[in-house]
């Protein structure tokens, strides 16, 4: 493993925003050793290519369910159920699955569901 640097802002942006853990990459550049032989070598990166994307993680314990313009995330480890609009706006957290529709009704009527 080497410490890497780059002068190319597009490479830095791709690494920060597009590359996922587990992706198989080809990284090209210049490897240099510092004057101190105890210090690690550094790689000045000038090329980055994704050879194979990592598979998407599988969420075994989570289930996403949708009701029209609303979505809820069921987690096997929790009773409470977070509810959002499908465009990502927070609706609230239902104490149990039985009260999700009550929470949505309160949200639509402008009531504070908390």
PDB file of N, CA and C in Angstrom:
ATOM      1  N   UNK A   1       0.850  -1.161   0.000  1.00  0.00           N
ATOM      2  CA  UNK A   1       0.000   0.000   0.000  1.00  0.00           C
ATOM      3  C   UNK A   1       0.905   1.236   0.000  1.00  0.00           C
ATOM      4  N   UNK A   2       0.583   2.194  -0.845  1.00  0.00           N
ATOM      5  CA  UNK A   2       1.374   3.411  -0.976  1.00  0.00           C
ATOM      6  C   UNK A   2       0.517   4.639  -0.712  1.00  0.00           C
ATOM      7  N   UNK A   3       1.149   5.665  -0.189  1.00  0.00           N
ATOM      8  CA  UNK A   3       0.495   6.967  -0.096  1.00  0.00           C
ATOM      9  C   UNK A   3       0.460   7.537  -1.504  1.00  0.00           C
ATOM     10  N   UNK A   4      -0.700   8.094  -1.909  1.00  0.00           N
ATOM     11  CA  UNK A   4      -0.854   8.597  -3.273  1.00  0.00           C
ATOM     12  C   UNK A   4      -1.192  10.080  -3.262  1.00  0.00           C
ATOM     13  N   UNK A   5      -0.737  10.756  -4.313  1.00  0.00           N
ATOM     14  CA  UNK A   5      -1.068  12.157  -4.540  1.00  0.00           C
ATOM     15  C   UNK A   5      -1.396  12.325  -6.015  1.00  0.00           C
ATOM     16  N   UNK A   6      -2.058  13.425  -6.351  1.00  0.00           N
ATOM     17  CA  UNK A   6      -2.307  13.757  -7.745  1.00  0.00           C
ATOM     18  C   UNK A   6      -2.456  15.260  -7.871  1.00  0.00           C
ATOM     19  N   UNK A   7      -2.078  15.758  -9.031  1.00  0.00           N
ATOM     20  CA  UNK A   7      -2.281  17.170  -9.338  1.00  0.00           C
ATOM     21  C   UNK A   7      -3.525  17.368 -10.198  1.00  0.00           C
ATOM     22  N   UNK A   8      -4.173  16.266 -10.579  1.00  0.00           N
ATOM     23  CA  UNK A   8      -5.334  16.320 -11.466  1.00  0.00           C
ATOM     24  C   UNK A   8      -6.620  16.350 -10.631  1.00  0.00           C
ATOM     25  N   UNK A   9      -7.341  17.466 -10.628  1.00  0.00           N
ATOM     26  CA  UNK A   9      -8.559  17.554  -9.816  1.00  0.00           C
ATOM     27  C   UNK A   9      -9.643  16.577 -10.266  1.00  0.00           C
ATOM     28  N   UNK A  10      -9.667  16.200 -11.550  1.00  0.00           N
ATOM     29  CA  UNK A  10     -10.665  15.235 -12.025  1.00  0.00           C
ATOM     30  C   UNK A  10     -10.416  13.848 -11.432  1.00  0.00           C
ATOM     31  N   UNK A  11      -9.152  13.468 -11.304  1.00  0.00           N
ATOM     32  CA  UNK A  11      -8.825  12.179 -10.680  1.00  0.00           C
ATOM     33  C   UNK A  11      -9.215  12.177  -9.211  1.00  0.00           C
ATOM     34  N   UNK A  12      -8.926  13.262  -8.534  1.00  0.00           N
ATOM     35  CA  UNK A  12      -9.289  13.361  -7.113  1.00  0.00           C
ATOM     36  C   UNK A  12     -10.805  13.303  -6.939  1.00  0.00           C
ATOM     37  N   UNK A  13     -11.547  14.005  -7.802  1.00  0.00           N
ATOM     38  CA  UNK A  13     -13.008  13.999  -7.714  1.00  0.00           C
ATOM     39  C   UNK A  13     -13.563  12.607  -8.000  1.00  0.00           C
ATOM     40  N   UNK A  14     -13.002  11.915  -8.988  1.00  0.00           N
ATOM     41  CA  UNK A  14     -13.460  10.556  -9.300  1.00  0.00           C
ATOM     42  C   UNK A  14     -13.210   9.630  -8.118  1.00  0.00           C
ATOM     43  N   UNK A  15     -12.056   9.749  -7.504  1.00  0.00           N
ATOM     44  CA  UNK A  15     -11.727   8.885  -6.372  1.00  0.00           C
ATOM     45  C   UNK A  15     -12.649   9.150  -5.183  1.00  0.00           C
ATOM     46  N   UNK A  16     -12.976  10.405  -4.944  1.00  0.00           N
ATOM     47  CA  UNK A  16     -13.817  10.756  -3.805  1.00  0.00           C
ATOM     48  C   UNK A  16     -15.304  10.488  -4.039  1.00  0.00           C
ATOM     49  N   UNK A  17     -15.747  10.559  -5.300  1.00  0.00           N
ATOM     50  CA  UNK A  17     -17.183  10.507  -5.561  1.00  0.00           C
ATOM     51  C   UNK A  17     -17.672   9.298  -6.352  1.00  0.00           C
ATOM     52  N   UNK A  18     -16.792   8.636  -7.090  1.00  0.00           N
ATOM     53  CA  UNK A  18     -17.258   7.588  -7.986  1.00  0.00           C
ATOM     54  C   UNK A  18     -16.737   6.196  -7.635  1.00  0.00           C
ATOM     55  N   UNK A  19     -15.560   6.115  -7.060  1.00  0.00           N
ATOM     56  CA  UNK A  19     -14.951   4.829  -6.748  1.00  0.00           C
ATOM     57  C   UNK A  19     -15.556   4.289  -5.457  1.00  0.00           C
ATOM     58  N   UNK A  20     -15.906   3.009  -5.466  1.00  0.00           N
ATOM     59  CA  UNK A  20     -16.506   2.367  -4.300  1.00  0.00           C
ATOM     60  C   UNK A  20     -15.523   1.375  -3.693  1.00  0.00           C
ATOM     61  N   UNK A  21     -15.616   1.112  -2.406  1.00  0.00           N
ATOM     62  CA  UNK A  21     -14.764   0.080  -1.807  1.00  0.00           C
ATOM     63  C   UNK A  21     -14.969  -1.253  -2.527  1.00  0.00           C
ATOM     64  N   UNK A  22     -13.889  -1.907  -2.834  1.00  0.00           N
ATOM     65  CA  UNK A  22     -13.954  -3.196  -3.525  1.00  0.00           C
ATOM     66  C   UNK A  22     -13.794  -3.106  -5.024  1.00  0.00           C
ATOM     67  N   UNK A  23     -13.844  -1.891  -5.614  1.00  0.00           N
ATOM     68  CA  UNK A  23     -13.617  -1.750  -7.048  1.00  0.00           C
ATOM     69  C   UNK A  23     -12.196  -2.188  -7.391  1.00  0.00           C
ATOM     70  N   UNK A  24     -12.051  -2.883  -8.523  1.00  0.00           N
ATOM     71  CA  UNK A  24     -10.727  -3.261  -9.012  1.00  0.00           C
ATOM     72  C   UNK A  24     -10.234  -2.127  -9.896  1.00  0.00           C
ATOM     73  N   UNK A  25      -9.107  -1.512  -9.505  1.00  0.00           N
ATOM     74  CA  UNK A  25      -8.603  -0.324 -10.188  1.00  0.00           C
ATOM     75  C   UNK A  25      -7.265  -0.577 -10.855  1.00  0.00           C
ATOM     76  N   UNK A  26      -7.012   0.190 -11.910  1.00  0.00           N
ATOM     77  CA  UNK A  26      -5.665   0.301 -12.474  1.00  0.00           C
ATOM     78  C   UNK A  26      -5.233   1.741 -12.217  1.00  0.00           C
ATOM     79  N   UNK A  27      -4.175   1.884 -11.445  1.00  0.00           N
ATOM     80  CA  UNK A  27      -3.650   3.202 -11.101  1.00  0.00           C
ATOM     81  C   UNK A  27      -2.266   3.305 -11.720  1.00  0.00           C
ATOM     82  N   UNK A  28      -2.037   4.372 -12.479  1.00  0.00           N
ATOM     83  CA  UNK A  28      -0.724   4.579 -13.097  1.00  0.00           C
ATOM     84  C   UNK A  28      -0.142   5.886 -12.595  1.00  0.00           C
ATOM     85  N   UNK A  29       1.179   5.950 -12.568  1.00  0.00           N
ATOM     86  CA  UNK A  29       1.861   7.152 -12.116  1.00  0.00           C
ATOM     87  C   UNK A  29       3.322   6.898 -11.882  1.00  0.00           C
ATOM     88  N   UNK A  30       3.921   7.754 -11.085  1.00  0.00           N
ATOM     89  CA  UNK A  30       5.354   7.678 -10.801  1.00  0.00           C
ATOM     90  C   UNK A  30       5.561   7.391  -9.323  1.00  0.00           C
ATOM     91  N   UNK A  31       6.297   6.323  -9.056  1.00  0.00           N
ATOM     92  CA  UNK A  31       6.598   5.919  -7.691  1.00  0.00           C
ATOM     93  C   UNK A  31       7.943   6.518  -7.297  1.00  0.00           C
ATOM     94  N   UNK A  32       7.976   7.225  -6.170  1.00  0.00           N
ATOM     95  CA  UNK A  32       9.227   7.852  -5.712  1.00  0.00           C
ATOM     96  C   UNK A  32       9.486   7.487  -4.261  1.00  0.00           C
ATOM     97  N   UNK A  33      10.756   7.353  -3.943  1.00  0.00           N
ATOM     98  CA  UNK A  33      11.181   7.078  -2.567  1.00  0.00           C
ATOM     99  C   UNK A  33      11.766   8.365  -1.998  1.00  0.00           C
ATOM    100  N   UNK A  34      11.450   8.677  -0.764  1.00  0.00           N
ATOM    101  CA  UNK A  34      11.998   9.884  -0.150  1.00  0.00           C
ATOM    102  C   UNK A  34      13.481   9.662   0.173  1.00  0.00           C
ATOM    103  N   UNK A  35      14.154  10.715   0.599  1.00  0.00           N
ATOM    104  CA  UNK A  35      15.573  10.614   0.973  1.00  0.00           C
ATOM    105  C   UNK A  35      15.764   9.746   2.209  1.00  0.00           C
ATOM    106  N   UNK A  36      14.729   9.643   3.011  1.00  0.00           N
ATOM    107  CA  UNK A  36      14.783   8.825   4.214  1.00  0.00           C
ATOM    108  C   UNK A  36      14.368   7.394   3.850  1.00  0.00           C
ATOM    109  N   UNK A  37      15.259   6.412   3.944  1.00  0.00           N
ATOM    110  CA  UNK A  37      14.905   5.050   3.554  1.00  0.00           C
ATOM    111  C   UNK A  37      13.843   4.414   4.460  1.00  0.00           C
ATOM    112  N   UNK A  38      13.601   4.995   5.636  1.00  0.00           N
ATOM    113  CA  UNK A  38      12.577   4.477   6.539  1.00  0.00           C
ATOM    114  C   UNK A  38      11.177   4.954   6.141  1.00  0.00           C
ATOM    115  N   UNK A  39      11.102   6.036   5.375  1.00  0.00           N
ATOM    116  CA  UNK A  39       9.809   6.599   4.970  1.00  0.00           C
ATOM    117  C   UNK A  39       9.239   5.775   3.815  1.00  0.00           C
ATOM    118  N   UNK A  40       7.911   5.660   3.751  1.00  0.00           N
ATOM    119  CA  UNK A  40       7.302   4.885   2.668  1.00  0.00           C
ATOM    120  C   UNK A  40       7.416   5.611   1.325  1.00  0.00           C
ATOM    121  N   UNK A  41       7.372   4.846   0.258  1.00  0.00           N
ATOM    122  CA  UNK A  41       7.371   5.422  -1.084  1.00  0.00           C
ATOM    123  C   UNK A  41       6.035   6.130  -1.324  1.00  0.00           C
ATOM    124  N   UNK A  42       6.018   7.060  -2.280  1.00  0.00           N
ATOM    125  CA  UNK A  42       4.804   7.790  -2.631  1.00  0.00           C
ATOM    126  C   UNK A  42       4.525   7.586  -4.110  1.00  0.00           C
ATOM    127  N   UNK A  43       3.250   7.518  -4.462  1.00  0.00           N
ATOM    128  CA  UNK A  43       2.844   7.363  -5.849  1.00  0.00           C
ATOM    129  C   UNK A  43       2.149   8.634  -6.295  1.00  0.00           C
ATOM    130  N   UNK A  44       2.723   9.305  -7.301  1.00  0.00           N
ATOM    131  CA  UNK A  44       2.085  10.472  -7.914  1.00  0.00           C
ATOM    132  C   UNK A  44       1.205   9.935  -9.041  1.00  0.00           C
ATOM    133  N   UNK A  45      -0.096   9.942  -8.841  1.00  0.00           N
ATOM    134  CA  UNK A  45      -1.040   9.314  -9.758  1.00  0.00           C
ATOM    135  C   UNK A  45      -1.331  10.230 -10.936  1.00  0.00           C
ATOM    136  N   UNK A  46      -1.252   9.650 -12.155  1.00  0.00           N
ATOM    137  CA  UNK A  46      -1.649  10.410 -13.337  1.00  0.00           C
ATOM    138  C   UNK A  46      -2.715   9.698 -14.161  1.00  0.00           C
ATOM    139  N   UNK A  47      -3.115   8.509 -13.737  1.00  0.00           N
ATOM    140  CA  UNK A  47      -4.185   7.784 -14.419  1.00  0.00           C
ATOM    141  C   UNK A  47      -4.930   6.868 -13.475  1.00  0.00           C
ATOM    142  N   UNK A  48      -6.234   6.751 -13.690  1.00  0.00           N
ATOM    143  CA  UNK A  48      -7.080   5.921 -12.844  1.00  0.00           C
ATOM    144  C   UNK A  48      -8.155   5.304 -13.729  1.00  0.00           C
ATOM    145  N   UNK A  49      -8.278   3.982 -13.665  1.00  0.00           N
ATOM    146  CA  UNK A  49      -9.269   3.285 -14.481  1.00  0.00           C
ATOM    147  C   UNK A  49      -9.938   2.203 -13.634  1.00  0.00           C
ATOM    148  N   UNK A  50     -11.262   2.134 -13.719  1.00  0.00           N
ATOM    149  CA  UNK A  50     -11.992   1.065 -13.025  1.00  0.00           C
ATOM    150  C   UNK A  50     -12.014  -0.138 -13.961  1.00  0.00           C
ATOM    151  N   UNK A  51     -11.359  -1.227 -13.545  1.00  0.00           N
ATOM    152  CA  UNK A  51     -11.335  -2.446 -14.345  1.00  0.00           C
ATOM    153  C   UNK A  51     -12.579  -3.287 -14.104  1.00  0.00           C
ATOM    154  N   UNK A  52     -13.038  -3.291 -12.851  1.00  0.00           N
ATOM    155  CA  UNK A  52     -14.243  -4.051 -12.511  1.00  0.00           C
ATOM    156  C   UNK A  52     -14.876  -3.422 -11.280  1.00  0.00           C
ATOM    157  N   UNK A  53     -16.151  -3.076 -11.398  1.00  0.00           N
ATOM    158  CA  UNK A  53     -16.867  -2.479 -10.270  1.00  0.00           C
ATOM    159  C   UNK A  53     -17.191  -3.560  -9.246  1.00  0.00           C
ATOM    160  N   UNK A  54     -17.125  -3.188  -7.995  1.00  0.00           N
ATOM    161  CA  UNK A  54     -17.492  -4.096  -6.916  1.00  0.00           C
ATOM    162  C   UNK A  54     -18.994  -4.357  -6.973  1.00  0.00           C
ATOM    163  N   UNK A  55     -19.427  -5.551  -6.603  1.00  0.00           N
ATOM    164  CA  UNK A  55     -20.873  -5.795  -6.564  1.00  0.00           C
ATOM    165  C   UNK A  55     -21.524  -4.925  -5.504  1.00  0.00           C
ATOM    166  N   UNK A  56     -22.773  -4.566  -5.758  1.00  0.00           N
ATOM    167  CA  UNK A  56     -23.510  -3.763  -4.788  1.00  0.00           C
ATOM    168  C   UNK A  56     -23.743  -4.580  -3.526  1.00  0.00           C
ATOM    169  N   UNK A  57     -23.639  -3.947  -2.358  1.00  0.00           N
ATOM    170  CA  UNK A  57     -23.876  -4.688  -1.119  1.00  0.00           C
ATOM    171  C   UNK A  57     -25.338  -5.124  -1.032  1.00  0.00           C
ATOM    172  N   UNK A  58     -25.556  -6.262  -0.455  1.00  0.00           N
ATOM    173  CA  UNK A  58     -26.908  -6.781  -0.266  1.00  0.00           C
ATOM    174  C   UNK A  58     -27.337  -6.488   1.166  1.00  0.00           C
ATOM    175  N   UNK A  59     -28.477  -5.871   1.289  1.00  0.00           N
ATOM    176  CA  UNK A  59     -29.007  -5.547   2.607  1.00  0.00           C
ATOM    177  C   UNK A  59     -29.979  -6.649   3.005  1.00  0.00           C
ATOM    178  N   UNK A  60     -29.531  -7.555   3.849  1.00  0.00           N
ATOM    179  CA  UNK A  60     -30.344  -8.694   4.224  1.00  0.00           C
ATOM    180  C   UNK A  60     -31.383  -8.360   5.279  1.00  0.00           C
ATOM    181  N   UNK A  61     -31.063  -7.471   6.186  1.00  0.00           N
ATOM    182  CA  UNK A  61     -31.942  -7.224   7.315  1.00  0.00           C
ATOM    183  C   UNK A  61     -32.814  -5.985   7.141  1.00  0.00           C
ATOM    184  N   UNK A  62     -32.747  -5.329   5.988  1.00  0.00           N
ATOM    185  CA  UNK A  62     -33.550  -4.142   5.750  1.00  0.00           C
ATOM    186  C   UNK A  62     -34.513  -4.390   4.607  1.00  0.00           C
ATOM    187  N   UNK A  63     -35.719  -3.856   4.749  1.00  0.00           N
ATOM    188  CA  UNK A  63     -36.713  -3.951   3.694  1.00  0.00           C
ATOM    189  C   UNK A  63     -37.278  -2.557   3.476  1.00  0.00           C
ATOM    190  N   UNK A  64     -37.356  -2.146   2.226  1.00  0.00           N
ATOM    191  CA  UNK A  64     -37.935  -0.859   1.866  1.00  0.00           C
ATOM    192  C   UNK A  64     -39.323  -1.120   1.302  1.00  0.00           C
ATOM    193  N   UNK A  65     -40.325  -0.461   1.868  1.00  0.00           N
ATOM    194  CA  UNK A  65     -41.689  -0.626   1.375  1.00  0.00           C
ATOM    195  C   UNK A  65     -42.244   0.743   1.021  1.00  0.00           C
ATOM    196  N   UNK A  66     -43.042   0.786  -0.025  1.00  0.00           N
ATOM    197  CA  UNK A  66     -43.537   2.057  -0.528  1.00  0.00           C
ATOM    198  C   UNK A  66     -45.064   2.095  -0.502  1.00  0.00           C
ATOM    199  N   UNK A  67     -45.595   3.258  -0.098  1.00  0.00           N
ATOM    200  CA  UNK A  67     -47.027   3.534  -0.142  1.00  0.00           C
ATOM    201  C   UNK A  67     -47.195   4.798  -0.948  1.00  0.00           C
ATOM    202  N   UNK A  68     -47.533   4.703  -2.207  1.00  0.00           N
ATOM    203  CA  UNK A  68     -47.699   5.883  -3.055  1.00  0.00           C
ATOM    204  C   UNK A  68     -46.448   6.739  -3.025  1.00  0.00           C
ATOM    205  N   UNK A  69     -46.547   7.948  -2.492  1.00  0.00           N
ATOM    206  CA  UNK A  69     -45.418   8.872  -2.435  1.00  0.00           C
ATOM    207  C   UNK A  69     -44.580   8.758  -1.176  1.00  0.00           C
ATOM    208  N   UNK A  70     -44.755   7.673  -0.422  1.00  0.00           N
ATOM    209  CA  UNK A  70     -44.033   7.490   0.835  1.00  0.00           C
ATOM    210  C   UNK A  70     -43.277   6.170   0.838  1.00  0.00           C
ATOM    211  N   UNK A  71     -42.194   6.127   1.609  1.00  0.00           N
ATOM    212  CA  UNK A  71     -41.414   4.897   1.751  1.00  0.00           C
ATOM    213  C   UNK A  71     -41.024   4.735   3.208  1.00  0.00           C
ATOM    214  N   UNK A  72     -40.943   3.480   3.633  1.00  0.00           N
ATOM    215  CA  UNK A  72     -40.537   3.159   5.004  1.00  0.00           C
ATOM    216  C   UNK A  72     -39.431   2.115   4.945  1.00  0.00           C
ATOM    217  N   UNK A  73     -38.534   2.191   5.924  1.00  0.00           N
ATOM    218  CA  UNK A  73     -37.413   1.259   5.998  1.00  0.00           C
ATOM    219  C   UNK A  73     -37.613   0.376   7.222  1.00  0.00           C
ATOM    220  N   UNK A  74     -37.827  -0.903   6.974  1.00  0.00           N
ATOM    221  CA  UNK A  74     -38.002  -1.860   8.061  1.00  0.00           C
ATOM    222  C   UNK A  74     -36.665  -2.496   8.371  1.00  0.00           C
ATOM    223  N   UNK A  75     -36.280  -2.444   9.630  1.00  0.00           N
ATOM    224  CA  UNK A  75     -35.023  -3.014  10.106  1.00  0.00           C
ATOM    225  C   UNK A  75     -35.373  -4.134  11.081  1.00  0.00           C
ATOM    226  N   UNK A  76     -34.845  -5.329  10.822  1.00  0.00           N
ATOM    227  CA  UNK A  76     -35.160  -6.485  11.663  1.00  0.00           C
ATOM    228  C   UNK A  76     -34.740  -6.289  13.117  1.00  0.00           C
ATOM    229  N   UNK A  77     -33.804  -5.383  13.373  1.00  0.00           N
ATOM    230  CA  UNK A  77     -33.301  -5.177  14.732  1.00  0.00           C
ATOM    231  C   UNK A  77     -34.042  -4.088  15.509  1.00  0.00           C
ATOM    232  N   UNK A  78     -35.022  -3.418  14.879  1.00  0.00           N
ATOM    233  CA  UNK A  78     -35.710  -2.305  15.539  1.00  0.00           C
ATOM    234  C   UNK A  78     -37.212  -2.402  15.341  1.00  0.00           C
ATOM    235  N   UNK A  79     -37.978  -1.924  16.316  1.00  0.00           N
ATOM    236  CA  UNK A  79     -39.427  -1.839  16.165  1.00  0.00           C
ATOM    237  C   UNK A  79     -39.817  -0.561  15.429  1.00  0.00           C
ATOM    238  N   UNK A  80     -39.112   0.545  15.721  1.00  0.00           N
ATOM    239  CA  UNK A  80     -39.428   1.830  15.105  1.00  0.00           C
ATOM    240  C   UNK A  80     -39.130   1.777  13.602  1.00  0.00           C
ATOM    241  N   UNK A  81     -39.950   2.519  12.830  1.00  0.00           N
ATOM    242  CA  UNK A  81     -39.837   2.491  11.371  1.00  0.00           C
ATOM    243  C   UNK A  81     -39.694   3.914  10.851  1.00  0.00           C
ATOM    244  N   UNK A  82     -38.526   4.274  10.271  1.00  0.00           N
ATOM    245  CA  UNK A  82     -38.376   5.593   9.668  1.00  0.00           C
ATOM    246  C   UNK A  82     -39.210   5.692   8.390  1.00  0.00           C
ATOM    247  N   UNK A  83     -39.846   6.844   8.201  1.00  0.00           N
ATOM    248  CA  UNK A  83     -40.708   7.059   7.036  1.00  0.00           C
ATOM    249  C   UNK A  83     -40.272   8.345   6.338  1.00  0.00           C
ATOM    250  N   UNK A  84     -40.183   8.275   5.004  1.00  0.00           N
ATOM    251  CA  UNK A  84     -39.762   9.395   4.165  1.00  0.00           C
ATOM    252  C   UNK A  84     -40.739   9.536   3.006  1.00  0.00           C
ATOM    253  N   UNK A  85     -40.734  10.720   2.369  1.00  0.00           N
ATOM    254  CA  UNK A  85     -41.394  10.815   1.070  1.00  0.00           C
ATOM    255  C   UNK A  85     -40.432  10.190   0.064  1.00  0.00           C
ATOM    256  N   UNK A  86     -40.929   9.799  -1.092  1.00  0.00           N
ATOM    257  CA  UNK A  86     -40.046   9.143  -2.061  1.00  0.00           C
ATOM    258  C   UNK A  86     -38.991  10.100  -2.614  1.00  0.00           C
ATOM    259  N   UNK A  87     -39.178  11.410  -2.440  1.00  0.00           N
ATOM    260  CA  UNK A  87     -38.130  12.338  -2.855  1.00  0.00           C
ATOM    261  C   UNK A  87     -37.180  12.678  -1.705  1.00  0.00           C
ATOM    262  N   UNK A  88     -37.281  11.930  -0.594  1.00  0.00           N
ATOM    263  CA  UNK A  88     -36.300  12.030   0.479  1.00  0.00           C
ATOM    264  C   UNK A  88     -36.643  12.921   1.652  1.00  0.00           C
ATOM    265  N   UNK A  89     -37.812  13.535   1.667  1.00  0.00           N
ATOM    266  CA  UNK A  89     -38.176  14.405   2.790  1.00  0.00           C
ATOM    267  C   UNK A  89     -38.569  13.553   3.997  1.00  0.00           C
ATOM    268  N   UNK A  90     -38.031  13.918   5.147  1.00  0.00           N
ATOM    269  CA  UNK A  90     -38.303  13.196   6.393  1.00  0.00           C
ATOM    270  C   UNK A  90     -39.749  13.402   6.807  1.00  0.00           C
ATOM    271  N   UNK A  91     -40.461  12.306   7.069  1.00  0.00           N
ATOM    272  CA  UNK A  91     -41.834  12.356   7.561  1.00  0.00           C
ATOM    273  C   UNK A  91     -41.844  12.153   9.067  1.00  0.00           C
ATOM    274  N   UNK A  92     -41.098  11.162   9.529  1.00  0.00           N
ATOM    275  CA  UNK A  92     -41.029  10.884  10.950  1.00  0.00           C
ATOM    276  C   UNK A  92     -40.720   9.417  11.188  1.00  0.00           C
ATOM    277  N   UNK A  93     -40.736   9.044  12.450  1.00  0.00           N
ATOM    278  CA  UNK A  93     -40.464   7.657  12.806  1.00  0.00           C
ATOM    279  C   UNK A  93     -41.687   7.081  13.501  1.00  0.00           C
ATOM    280  N   UNK A  94     -42.242   6.043  12.906  1.00  0.00           N
ATOM    281  CA  UNK A  94     -43.382   5.367  13.506  1.00  0.00           C
ATOM    282  C   UNK A  94     -42.874   4.455  14.611  1.00  0.00           C
ATOM    283  N   UNK A  95     -43.551   4.453  15.741  1.00  0.00           N
ATOM    284  CA  UNK A  95     -43.118   3.630  16.878  1.00  0.00           C
ATOM    285  C   UNK A  95     -43.174   2.147  16.552  1.00  0.00           C
ATOM    286  N   UNK A  96     -44.073   1.776  15.638  1.00  0.00           N
ATOM    287  CA  UNK A  96     -44.196   0.377  15.210  1.00  0.00           C
ATOM    288  C   UNK A  96     -44.805   0.382  13.807  1.00  0.00           C
ATOM    289  N   UNK A  97     -44.738  -0.734  13.098  1.00  0.00           N
ATOM    290  CA  UNK A  97     -45.333  -0.788  11.759  1.00  0.00           C
ATOM    291  C   UNK A  97     -46.836  -0.499  11.754  1.00  0.00           C
ATOM    292  N   UNK A  98     -47.518  -0.762  12.857  1.00  0.00           N
ATOM    293  CA  UNK A  98     -48.966  -0.571  12.921  1.00  0.00           C
ATOM    294  C   UNK A  98     -49.392   0.894  12.812  1.00  0.00           C
ATOM    295  N   UNK A  99     -48.486   1.828  13.097  1.00  0.00           N
ATOM    296  CA  UNK A  99     -48.872   3.248  13.109  1.00  0.00           C
ATOM    297  C   UNK A  99     -48.255   4.048  11.956  1.00  0.00           C
ATOM    298  N   UNK A 100     -47.722   3.366  10.955  1.00  0.00           N
ATOM    299  CA  UNK A 100     -47.128   4.072   9.810  1.00  0.00           C
ATOM    300  C   UNK A 100     -48.167   4.919   9.088  1.00  0.00           C
ATOM    301  N   UNK A 101     -49.333   4.356   8.805  1.00  0.00           N
ATOM    302  CA  UNK A 101     -50.359   5.117   8.082  1.00  0.00           C
ATOM    303  C   UNK A 101     -50.869   6.301   8.904  1.00  0.00           C
ATOM    304  N   UNK A 102     -50.917   6.168  10.225  1.00  0.00           N
ATOM    305  CA  UNK A 102     -51.284   7.301  11.083  1.00  0.00           C
ATOM    306  C   UNK A 102     -50.245   8.417  10.963  1.00  0.00           C
ATOM    307  N   UNK A 103     -48.975   8.039  10.913  1.00  0.00           N
ATOM    308  CA  UNK A 103     -47.900   9.017  10.770  1.00  0.00           C
ATOM    309  C   UNK A 103     -48.008   9.737   9.430  1.00  0.00           C
ATOM    310  N   UNK A 104     -48.283   8.997   8.362  1.00  0.00           N
ATOM    311  CA  UNK A 104     -48.429   9.603   7.034  1.00  0.00           C
ATOM    312  C   UNK A 104     -49.639  10.526   7.007  1.00  0.00           C
ATOM    313  N   UNK A 105     -50.756  10.102   7.586  1.00  0.00           N
ATOM    314  CA  UNK A 105     -51.953  10.957   7.648  1.00  0.00           C
ATOM    315  C   UNK A 105     -51.663  12.253   8.394  1.00  0.00           C
ATOM    316  N   UNK A 106     -50.969  12.170   9.516  1.00  0.00           N
ATOM    317  CA  UNK A 106     -50.623  13.369  10.289  1.00  0.00           C
ATOM    318  C   UNK A 106     -49.722  14.285   9.479  1.00  0.00           C
ATOM    319  N   UNK A 107     -48.783  13.721   8.747  1.00  0.00           N
ATOM    320  CA  UNK A 107     -47.878  14.513   7.908  1.00  0.00           C
ATOM    321  C   UNK A 107     -48.667  15.242   6.821  1.00  0.00           C
ATOM    322  N   UNK A 108     -49.587  14.535   6.185  1.00  0.00           N
ATOM    323  CA  UNK A 108     -50.376  15.157   5.104  1.00  0.00           C
ATOM    324  C   UNK A 108     -51.301  16.231   5.626  1.00  0.00           C
ATOM    325  N   UNK A 109     -51.748  16.126   6.856  1.00  0.00           N
ATOM    326  CA  UNK A 109     -52.660  17.111   7.444  1.00  0.00           C
ATOM    327  C   UNK A 109     -51.924  18.249   8.134  1.00  0.00           C
ATOM    328  N   UNK A 110     -50.594  18.220   8.074  1.00  0.00           N
ATOM    329  CA  UNK A 110     -49.821  19.294   8.684  1.00  0.00           C
ATOM    330  C   UNK A 110     -49.672  19.184  10.170  1.00  0.00           C
ATOM    331  N   UNK A 111     -50.093  18.082  10.752  1.00  0.00           N
ATOM    332  CA  UNK A 111     -49.934  17.862  12.198  1.00  0.00           C
ATOM    333  C   UNK A 111     -48.497  17.501  12.482  1.00  0.00           C
ATOM    334  N   UNK A 112     -48.024  17.877  13.648  1.00  0.00           N
ATOM    335  CA  UNK A 112     -46.693  17.480  14.091  1.00  0.00           C
ATOM    336  C   UNK A 112     -46.767  16.044  14.573  1.00  0.00           C
ATOM    337  N   UNK A 113     -46.156  15.085  13.839  1.00  0.00           N
ATOM    338  CA  UNK A 113     -46.287  13.690  14.219  1.00  0.00           C
ATOM    339  C   UNK A 113     -45.509  13.306  15.456  1.00  0.00           C
ATOM    340  N   UNK A 114     -44.688  14.196  15.985  1.00  0.00           N
ATOM    341  CA  UNK A 114     -43.900  13.865  17.192  1.00  0.00           C
ATOM    342  C   UNK A 114     -44.766  14.112  18.353  1.00  0.00           C
TER     343      UNK A 114
END
